[in-house]
Amino acid sequence: MEPLEPLEIPSDQGSSVDVARRRREAAALLGEFRRTAVLLPLGEGGGPLTAEFGGIRWIYAFSDESTLARFAIARGEGSREWVYDRVLGARLLDAVIPAMPVPYGVALDAGSEGEGGGALFPPVLGIVPDAAAVDAGVDVGVAGAEVDGGSVR
């Protein structure tokens, strides 16, 4: 199973029309995720099943049981019972992530391939609450703008 690669939307590559289109697509995907109930597999301790990739911790979430089953089989764990909660994407981003002891993102449909495969929602401003974002207070390099406590100045 190949790990998911983070989607990068470069601000300095391609035409401004392409960049704007990709940003709209990303915003639409995030909006759809926030409105959708997803399956949250639980680990041995009863908390969400997680992994670390690229220096970030990720909570696994799945759009349906068949996607979760394919993930389990790919891990060689298809024969065991998988316990999961069903949670709204917005609740996962707005309540579960901030309650975690360190920053976490969400890996949706990890291991999925093809059109409509998996997606990553990293713990950054605009996806998770400002208090849980790893980039809060970081210079975003927009015409000298700087993010300070979640607001651009």
CSV table of C-alpha atoms in Angstrom, one decimal, residues 36-41 61-74 77-78 80-87 108-110 112:
chain,number,residue,atom,x,y,z
A,36,THR,CA,-20.5,14.4,5.6
A,37,ALA,CA,-20.6,11.6,8.3
A,38,VAL,CA,-17.4,9.5,8.1
A,39,LEU,CA,-16.4,6.3,9.7
A,40,LEU,CA,-13.7,6.7,12.4
A,41,PRO,CA,-12.0,3.4,13.2
A,61,ALA,CA,-11.4,8.4,8.5
A,62,PHE,CA,-13.4,6.6,5.8
A,63,SER,CA,-16.3,7.5,3.6
A,64,ASP,CA,-18.0,4.1,3.8
A,65,GLU,CA,-17.6,0.5,5.0
A,66,SER,CA,-16.2,-0.8,1.7
A,67,THR,CA,-13.4,1.7,1.8
A,68,LEU,CA,-12.6,0.8,5.4
A,69,ALA,CA,-12.7,-2.9,4.5
A,70,ARG,CA,-10.2,-2.4,1.6
A,71,PHE,CA,-7.9,-0.5,4.0
A,72,ALA,CA,-8.1,-3.3,6.5
A,73,ILE,CA,-7.3,-5.9,3.9
A,74,ALA,CA,-4.4,-3.9,2.6
A,77,GLU,CA,-6.1,-7.2,9.1
A,78,GLY,CA,-9.2,-8.0,7.1
A,80,ARG,CA,-10.4,-9.0,12.5
A,81,GLU,CA,-13.5,-7.1,13.6
A,82,TRP,CA,-13.1,-3.3,13.1
A,83,VAL,CA,-14.9,-1.1,15.6
A,84,TYR,CA,-15.7,2.4,14.4
A,85,ASP,CA,-17.7,5.5,15.3
A,86,ARG,CA,-19.7,7.5,12.7
A,87,VAL,CA,-18.9,11.2,13.1
A,108,LEU,CA,-9.7,10.4,4.5
A,109,ASP,CA,-9.9,7.1,2.7
A,110,ALA,CA,-6.2,6.3,3.1
A,112,SER,CA,-7.7,4.6,-2.0
